CSV table of C-alpha atoms and ligand atoms in Angstrom, one decimal:
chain,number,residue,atom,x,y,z
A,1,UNK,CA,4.8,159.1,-212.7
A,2,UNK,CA,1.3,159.8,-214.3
A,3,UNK,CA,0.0,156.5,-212.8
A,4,UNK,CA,1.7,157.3,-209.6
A,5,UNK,CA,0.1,161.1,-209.3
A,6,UNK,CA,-3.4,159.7,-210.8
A,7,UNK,CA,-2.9,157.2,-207.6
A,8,UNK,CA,-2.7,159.9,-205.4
A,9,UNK,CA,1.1,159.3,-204.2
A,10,UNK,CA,2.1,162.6,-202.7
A,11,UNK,CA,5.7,162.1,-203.9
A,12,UNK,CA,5.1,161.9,-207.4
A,13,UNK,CA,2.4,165.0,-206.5
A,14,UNK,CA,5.7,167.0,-205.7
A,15,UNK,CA,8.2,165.7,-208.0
A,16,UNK,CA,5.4,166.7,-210.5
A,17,UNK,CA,4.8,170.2,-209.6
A,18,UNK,CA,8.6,170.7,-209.1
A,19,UNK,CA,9.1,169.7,-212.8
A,20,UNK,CA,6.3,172.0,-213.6
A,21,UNK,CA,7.9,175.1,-212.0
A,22,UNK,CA,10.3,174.4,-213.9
A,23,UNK,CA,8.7,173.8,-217.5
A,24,UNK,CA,10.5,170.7,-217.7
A,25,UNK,CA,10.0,168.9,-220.6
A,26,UNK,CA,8.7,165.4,-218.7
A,27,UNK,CA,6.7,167.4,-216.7
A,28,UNK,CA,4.5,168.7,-219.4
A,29,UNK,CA,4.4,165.3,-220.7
A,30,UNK,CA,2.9,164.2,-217.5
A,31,UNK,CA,0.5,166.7,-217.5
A,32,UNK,CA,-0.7,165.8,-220.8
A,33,UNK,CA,-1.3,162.2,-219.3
A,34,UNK,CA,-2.8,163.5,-216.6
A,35,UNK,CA,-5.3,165.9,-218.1
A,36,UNK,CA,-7.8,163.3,-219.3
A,37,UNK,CA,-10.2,161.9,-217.2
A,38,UNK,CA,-8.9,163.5,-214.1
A,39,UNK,CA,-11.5,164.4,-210.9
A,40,UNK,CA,-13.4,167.7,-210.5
A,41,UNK,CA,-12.1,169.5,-207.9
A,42,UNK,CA,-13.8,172.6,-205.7
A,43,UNK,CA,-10.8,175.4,-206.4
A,44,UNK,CA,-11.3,178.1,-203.9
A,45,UNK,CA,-9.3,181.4,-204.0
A,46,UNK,CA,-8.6,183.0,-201.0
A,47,UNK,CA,-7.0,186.4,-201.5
A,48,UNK,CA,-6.6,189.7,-200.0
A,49,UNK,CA,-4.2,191.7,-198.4
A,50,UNK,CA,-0.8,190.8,-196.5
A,51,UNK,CA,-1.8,190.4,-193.0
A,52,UNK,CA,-5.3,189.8,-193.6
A,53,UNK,CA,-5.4,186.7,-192.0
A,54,UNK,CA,-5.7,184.6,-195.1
A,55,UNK,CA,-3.3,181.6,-193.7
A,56,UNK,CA,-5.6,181.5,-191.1
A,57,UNK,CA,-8.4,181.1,-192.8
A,58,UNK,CA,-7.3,179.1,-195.0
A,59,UNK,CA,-5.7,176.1,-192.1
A,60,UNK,CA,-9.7,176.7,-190.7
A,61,UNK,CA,-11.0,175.8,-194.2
A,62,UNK,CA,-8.7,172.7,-194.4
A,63,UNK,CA,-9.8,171.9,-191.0
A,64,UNK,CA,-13.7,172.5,-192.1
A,65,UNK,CA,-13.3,170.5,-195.2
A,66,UNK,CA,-11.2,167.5,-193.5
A,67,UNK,CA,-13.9,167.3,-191.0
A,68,UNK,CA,-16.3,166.4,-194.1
A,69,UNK,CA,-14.1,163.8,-194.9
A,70,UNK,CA,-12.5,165.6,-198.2
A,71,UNK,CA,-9.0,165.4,-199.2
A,72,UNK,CA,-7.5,168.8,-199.3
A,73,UNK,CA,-4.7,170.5,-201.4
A,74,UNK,CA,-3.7,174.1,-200.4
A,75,UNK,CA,-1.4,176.1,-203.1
A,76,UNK,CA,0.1,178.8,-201.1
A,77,UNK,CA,1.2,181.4,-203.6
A,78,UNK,CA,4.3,183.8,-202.3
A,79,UNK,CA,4.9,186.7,-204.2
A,80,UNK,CA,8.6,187.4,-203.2
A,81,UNK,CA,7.9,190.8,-202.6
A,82,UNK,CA,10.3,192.4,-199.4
A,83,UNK,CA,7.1,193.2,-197.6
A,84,UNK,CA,5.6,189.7,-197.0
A,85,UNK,CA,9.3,188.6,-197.0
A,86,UNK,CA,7.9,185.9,-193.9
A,87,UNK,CA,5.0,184.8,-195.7
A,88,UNK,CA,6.2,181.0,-196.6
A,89,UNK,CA,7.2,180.4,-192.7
A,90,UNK,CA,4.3,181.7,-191.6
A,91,UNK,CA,2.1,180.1,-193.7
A,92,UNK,CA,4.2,176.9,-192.9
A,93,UNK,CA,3.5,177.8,-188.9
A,94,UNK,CA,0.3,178.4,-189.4
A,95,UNK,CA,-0.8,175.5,-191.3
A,96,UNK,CA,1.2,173.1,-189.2
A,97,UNK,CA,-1.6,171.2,-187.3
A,98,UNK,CA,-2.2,169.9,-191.3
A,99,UNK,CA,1.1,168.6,-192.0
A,100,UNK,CA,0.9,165.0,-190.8
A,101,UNK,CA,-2.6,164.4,-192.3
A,102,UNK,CA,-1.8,162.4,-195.2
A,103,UNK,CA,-5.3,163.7,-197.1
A,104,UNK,CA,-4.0,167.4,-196.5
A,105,UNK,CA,-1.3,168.3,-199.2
A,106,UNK,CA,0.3,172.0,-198.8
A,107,UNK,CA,2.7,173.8,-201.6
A,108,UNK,CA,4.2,177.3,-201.3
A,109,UNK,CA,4.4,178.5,-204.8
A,110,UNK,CA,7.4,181.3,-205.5
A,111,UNK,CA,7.1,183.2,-208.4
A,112,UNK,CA,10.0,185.6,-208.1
A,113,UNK,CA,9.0,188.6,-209.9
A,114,UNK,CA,7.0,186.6,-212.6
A,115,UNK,CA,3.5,187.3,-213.0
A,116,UNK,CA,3.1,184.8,-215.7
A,117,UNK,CA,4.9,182.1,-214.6
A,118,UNK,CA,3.1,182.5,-211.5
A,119,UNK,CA,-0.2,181.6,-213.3
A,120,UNK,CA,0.7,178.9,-215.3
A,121,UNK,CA,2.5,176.8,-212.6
A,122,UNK,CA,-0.1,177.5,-210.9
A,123,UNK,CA,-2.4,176.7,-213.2
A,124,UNK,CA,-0.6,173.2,-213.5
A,125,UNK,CA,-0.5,172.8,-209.8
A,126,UNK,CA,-3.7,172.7,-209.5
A,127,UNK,CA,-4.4,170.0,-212.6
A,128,UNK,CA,-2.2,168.2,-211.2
A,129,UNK,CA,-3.6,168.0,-207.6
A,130,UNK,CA,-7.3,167.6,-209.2
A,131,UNK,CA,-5.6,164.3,-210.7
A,132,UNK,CA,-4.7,162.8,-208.0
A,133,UNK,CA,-7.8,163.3,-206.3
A,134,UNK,CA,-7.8,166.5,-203.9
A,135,UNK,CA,-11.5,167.5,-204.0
A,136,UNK,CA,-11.2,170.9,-202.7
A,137,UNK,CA,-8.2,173.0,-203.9
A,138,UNK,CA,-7.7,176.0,-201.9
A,139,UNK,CA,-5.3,178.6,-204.0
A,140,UNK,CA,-3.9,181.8,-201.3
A,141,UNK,CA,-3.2,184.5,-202.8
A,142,UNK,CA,-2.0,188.1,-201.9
A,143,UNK,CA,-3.8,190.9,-203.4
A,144,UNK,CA,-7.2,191.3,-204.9
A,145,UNK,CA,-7.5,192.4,-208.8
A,146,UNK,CA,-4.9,194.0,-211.1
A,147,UNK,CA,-1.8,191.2,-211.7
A,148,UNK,CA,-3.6,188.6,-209.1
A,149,UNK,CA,-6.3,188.3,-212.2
A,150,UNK,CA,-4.7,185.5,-214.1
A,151,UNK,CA,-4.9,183.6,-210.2
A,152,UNK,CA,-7.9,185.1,-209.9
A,153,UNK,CA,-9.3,183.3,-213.1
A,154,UNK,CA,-7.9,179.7,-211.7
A,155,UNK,CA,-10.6,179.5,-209.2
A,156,UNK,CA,-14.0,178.9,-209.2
A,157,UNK,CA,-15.0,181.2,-205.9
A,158,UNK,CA,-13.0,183.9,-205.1
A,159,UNK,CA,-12.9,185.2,-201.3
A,160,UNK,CA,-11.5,188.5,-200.9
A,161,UNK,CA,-10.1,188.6,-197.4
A,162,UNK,CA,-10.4,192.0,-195.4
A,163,UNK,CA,-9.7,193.5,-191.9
A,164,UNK,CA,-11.1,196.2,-190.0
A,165,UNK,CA,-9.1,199.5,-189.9
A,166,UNK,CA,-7.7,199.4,-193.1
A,167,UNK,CA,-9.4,201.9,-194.9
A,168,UNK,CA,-8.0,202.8,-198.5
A,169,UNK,CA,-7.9,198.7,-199.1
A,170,UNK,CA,-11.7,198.4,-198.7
A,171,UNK,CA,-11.7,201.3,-201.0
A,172,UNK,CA,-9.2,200.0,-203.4
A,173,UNK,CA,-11.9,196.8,-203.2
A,174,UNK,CA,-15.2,199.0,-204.3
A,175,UNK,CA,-13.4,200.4,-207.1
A,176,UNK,CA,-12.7,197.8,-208.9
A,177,UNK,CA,-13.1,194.7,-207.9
A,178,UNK,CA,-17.0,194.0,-207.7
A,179,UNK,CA,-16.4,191.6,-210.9
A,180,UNK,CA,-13.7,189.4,-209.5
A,181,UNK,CA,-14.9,188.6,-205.9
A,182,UNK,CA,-17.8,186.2,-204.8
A,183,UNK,CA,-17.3,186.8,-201.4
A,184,UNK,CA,-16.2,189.1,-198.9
A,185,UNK,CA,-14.6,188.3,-195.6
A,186,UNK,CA,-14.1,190.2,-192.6
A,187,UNK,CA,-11.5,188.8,-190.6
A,188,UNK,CA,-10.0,190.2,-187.0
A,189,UNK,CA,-14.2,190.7,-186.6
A,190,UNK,CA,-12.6,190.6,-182.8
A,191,UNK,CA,-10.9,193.9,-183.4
A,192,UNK,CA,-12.8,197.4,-182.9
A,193,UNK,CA,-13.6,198.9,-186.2
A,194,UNK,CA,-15.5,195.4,-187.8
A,195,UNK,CA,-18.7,196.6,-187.6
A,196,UNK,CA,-18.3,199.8,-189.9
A,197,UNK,CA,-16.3,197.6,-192.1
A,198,UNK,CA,-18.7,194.9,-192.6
A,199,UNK,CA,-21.5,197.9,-192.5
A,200,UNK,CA,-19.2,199.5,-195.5
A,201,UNK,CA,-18.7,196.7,-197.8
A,202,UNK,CA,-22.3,195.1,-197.6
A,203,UNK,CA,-23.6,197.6,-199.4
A,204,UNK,CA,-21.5,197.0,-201.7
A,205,UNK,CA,-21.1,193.3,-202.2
A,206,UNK,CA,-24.2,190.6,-201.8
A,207,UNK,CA,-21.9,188.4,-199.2
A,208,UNK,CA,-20.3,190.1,-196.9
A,209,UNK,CA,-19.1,187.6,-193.6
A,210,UNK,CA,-17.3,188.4,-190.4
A,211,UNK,CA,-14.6,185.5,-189.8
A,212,UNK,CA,-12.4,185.2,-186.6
A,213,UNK,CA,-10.8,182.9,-187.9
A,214,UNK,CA,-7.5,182.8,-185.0
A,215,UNK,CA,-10.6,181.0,-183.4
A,216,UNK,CA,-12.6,180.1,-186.1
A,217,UNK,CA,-15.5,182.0,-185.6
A,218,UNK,CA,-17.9,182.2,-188.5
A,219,UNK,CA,-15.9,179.6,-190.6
A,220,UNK,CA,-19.0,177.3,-191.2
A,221,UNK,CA,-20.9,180.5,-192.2
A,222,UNK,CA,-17.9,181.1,-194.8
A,223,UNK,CA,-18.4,177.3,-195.9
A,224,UNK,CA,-21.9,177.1,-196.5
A,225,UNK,CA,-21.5,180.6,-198.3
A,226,UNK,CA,-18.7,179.1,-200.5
A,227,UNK,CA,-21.0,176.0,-201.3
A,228,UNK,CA,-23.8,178.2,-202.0
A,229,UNK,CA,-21.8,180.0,-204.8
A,230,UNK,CA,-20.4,176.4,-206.2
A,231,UNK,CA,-24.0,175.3,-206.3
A,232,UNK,CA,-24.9,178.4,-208.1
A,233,UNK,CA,-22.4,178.6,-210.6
A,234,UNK,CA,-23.0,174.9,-211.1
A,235,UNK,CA,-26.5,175.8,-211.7
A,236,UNK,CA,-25.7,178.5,-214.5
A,237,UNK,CA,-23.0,175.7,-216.2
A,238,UNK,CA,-20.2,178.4,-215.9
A,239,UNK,CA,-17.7,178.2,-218.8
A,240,UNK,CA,-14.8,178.2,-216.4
A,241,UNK,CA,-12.8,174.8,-215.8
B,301,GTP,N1,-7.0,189.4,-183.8
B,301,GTP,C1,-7.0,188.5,-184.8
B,301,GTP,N2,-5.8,188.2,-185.4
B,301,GTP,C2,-5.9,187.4,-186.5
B,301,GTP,C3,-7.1,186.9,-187.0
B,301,GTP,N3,-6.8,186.1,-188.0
B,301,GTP,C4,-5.4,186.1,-188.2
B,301,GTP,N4,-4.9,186.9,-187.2
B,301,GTP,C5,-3.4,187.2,-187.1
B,301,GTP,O1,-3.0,188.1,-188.1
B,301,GTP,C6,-1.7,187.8,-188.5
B,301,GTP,C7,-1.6,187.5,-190.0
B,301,GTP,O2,-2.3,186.3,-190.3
B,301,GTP,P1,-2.0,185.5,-191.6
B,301,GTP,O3,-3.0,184.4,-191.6
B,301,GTP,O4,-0.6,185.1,-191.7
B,301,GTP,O5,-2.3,186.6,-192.7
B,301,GTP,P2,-2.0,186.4,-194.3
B,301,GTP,O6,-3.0,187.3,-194.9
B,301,GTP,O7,-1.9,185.0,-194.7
B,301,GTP,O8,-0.6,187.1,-194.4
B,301,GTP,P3,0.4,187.1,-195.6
B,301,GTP,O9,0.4,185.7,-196.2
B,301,GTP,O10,1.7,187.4,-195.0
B,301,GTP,O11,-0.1,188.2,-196.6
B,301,GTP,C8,-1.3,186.6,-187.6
B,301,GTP,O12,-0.6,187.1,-186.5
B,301,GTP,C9,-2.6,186.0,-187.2
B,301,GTP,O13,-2.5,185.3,-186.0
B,301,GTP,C10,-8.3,187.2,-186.3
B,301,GTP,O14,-9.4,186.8,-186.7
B,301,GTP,N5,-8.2,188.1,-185.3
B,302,MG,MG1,-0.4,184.0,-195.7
């Protein structure tokens, strides 16, 4: 199975993660196989609040990054909660146009009430997927700080997803959150009330970008402003991996 996944067979990728969910006992000896040697991968959190228009940002990042010729994996995390209760279709709808590329791999992740188990499948999601050879890992997320942390610590740039006319959450984001996000996006910039959002949160955070992302409006800004923080942090040899 190790072999198979470290070939990039996006059966065994499953079967894998599925084990892995389930802290099966071959599937933590499969990880330990796979740990060594495996590829670096770009892991890109995208989180924010339901509605945001993460999904959609995320199938225009796949899109963006399958147009550079890079193999894609997209771990969808649903939190179960009543709210989002339509999250995993949608996200399945949304993300559609991917599902017959054979270099685009997408997972919903359930967690079902647990925070914890939540991270670490996660966690091992993601190893596995770096082992067989997805370059960019793009982790979605719902909500920004408190129990999203541990997620939040998974990836190497973290974009906050906003839109306009939803005042106490941009609050909610100074507060608190200056530490865990790299950058900020604006998305529904087509709706009335983007420009006083975006004019809020820039003075607050250093990248601040307006995404429409239904059309894909300032995606490549959000692309070159994600590779700009990977260079960075690259630069500075940041502890995380
Ligand atoms: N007007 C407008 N609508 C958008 C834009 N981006 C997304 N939407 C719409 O907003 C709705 C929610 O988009 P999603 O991408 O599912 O949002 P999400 O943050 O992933 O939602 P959850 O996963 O349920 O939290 C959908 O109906 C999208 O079509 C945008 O830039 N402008
Ligand atoms: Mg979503």
């Amino acid at each position: 199975m190790a072999d198979r996944v470290k070939a990039g067979d996006v059966r065994a990728v499953s079967r894998v993660i599925t084990l892995l969910e389930r802290q099966n006992p071959d599937g933590i000896a499969i990880l330990r196989l796979l740990d060594s040697g495996s590829h670096r991968a770009a892991v890109i959190g995208i989180t924010g609040y339901p509605g945001a228009g993460k999904s959609t940002v995320v199938a225009q990042l796949v899109a963006a990054y399958r147009s550079l010729g890079m193999k894609v994996g997209v771990l969808a995390v649903d939190i179960s909660s009543p709210v989002t209760g339509g999250a995993l279709l949608g996200d399945r709808i949304r993300m559609q146009e991917h599902t017959l590329d054979r270099e685009v791999y997408i997972r919903s992740m359930a967690t079902r009430g647990h925070q914890g188990g939540l991270a670490r499948a996660t966690s091992d999601a993601r190893l596995v997927l770096e082992a067989a050879g997805y370059e960019v890992i793009l982790i979605e997320t719902i909500g920004v700080g408190q129990n999203e942390v541990d997620v939040v610590d998974l990836a190497h740039t973290v974009v906050a997803v906003v839109a306009p006319g939803l005042g106490d959450e941009v609050q909610a984001m100074k507060a608190g959150l200056l530490e865990l996000v790299h950058i900020v996006v604006v998305n529904k910039g087509d709706l009335a009330g983007a420009d006083t959002t975006l004019r809020d949160l820039r003075d607050w955070y250093p990248t601040v970008l307006r995404t429409v992302a239904t059309t894909g409006k300032g995606i490549p800004g959000l692309v070159a402003a994600i590779a700009a923080h990977q260079r960075l942090r690259d630069l500075h040899g940041s502890s995380l991996v």
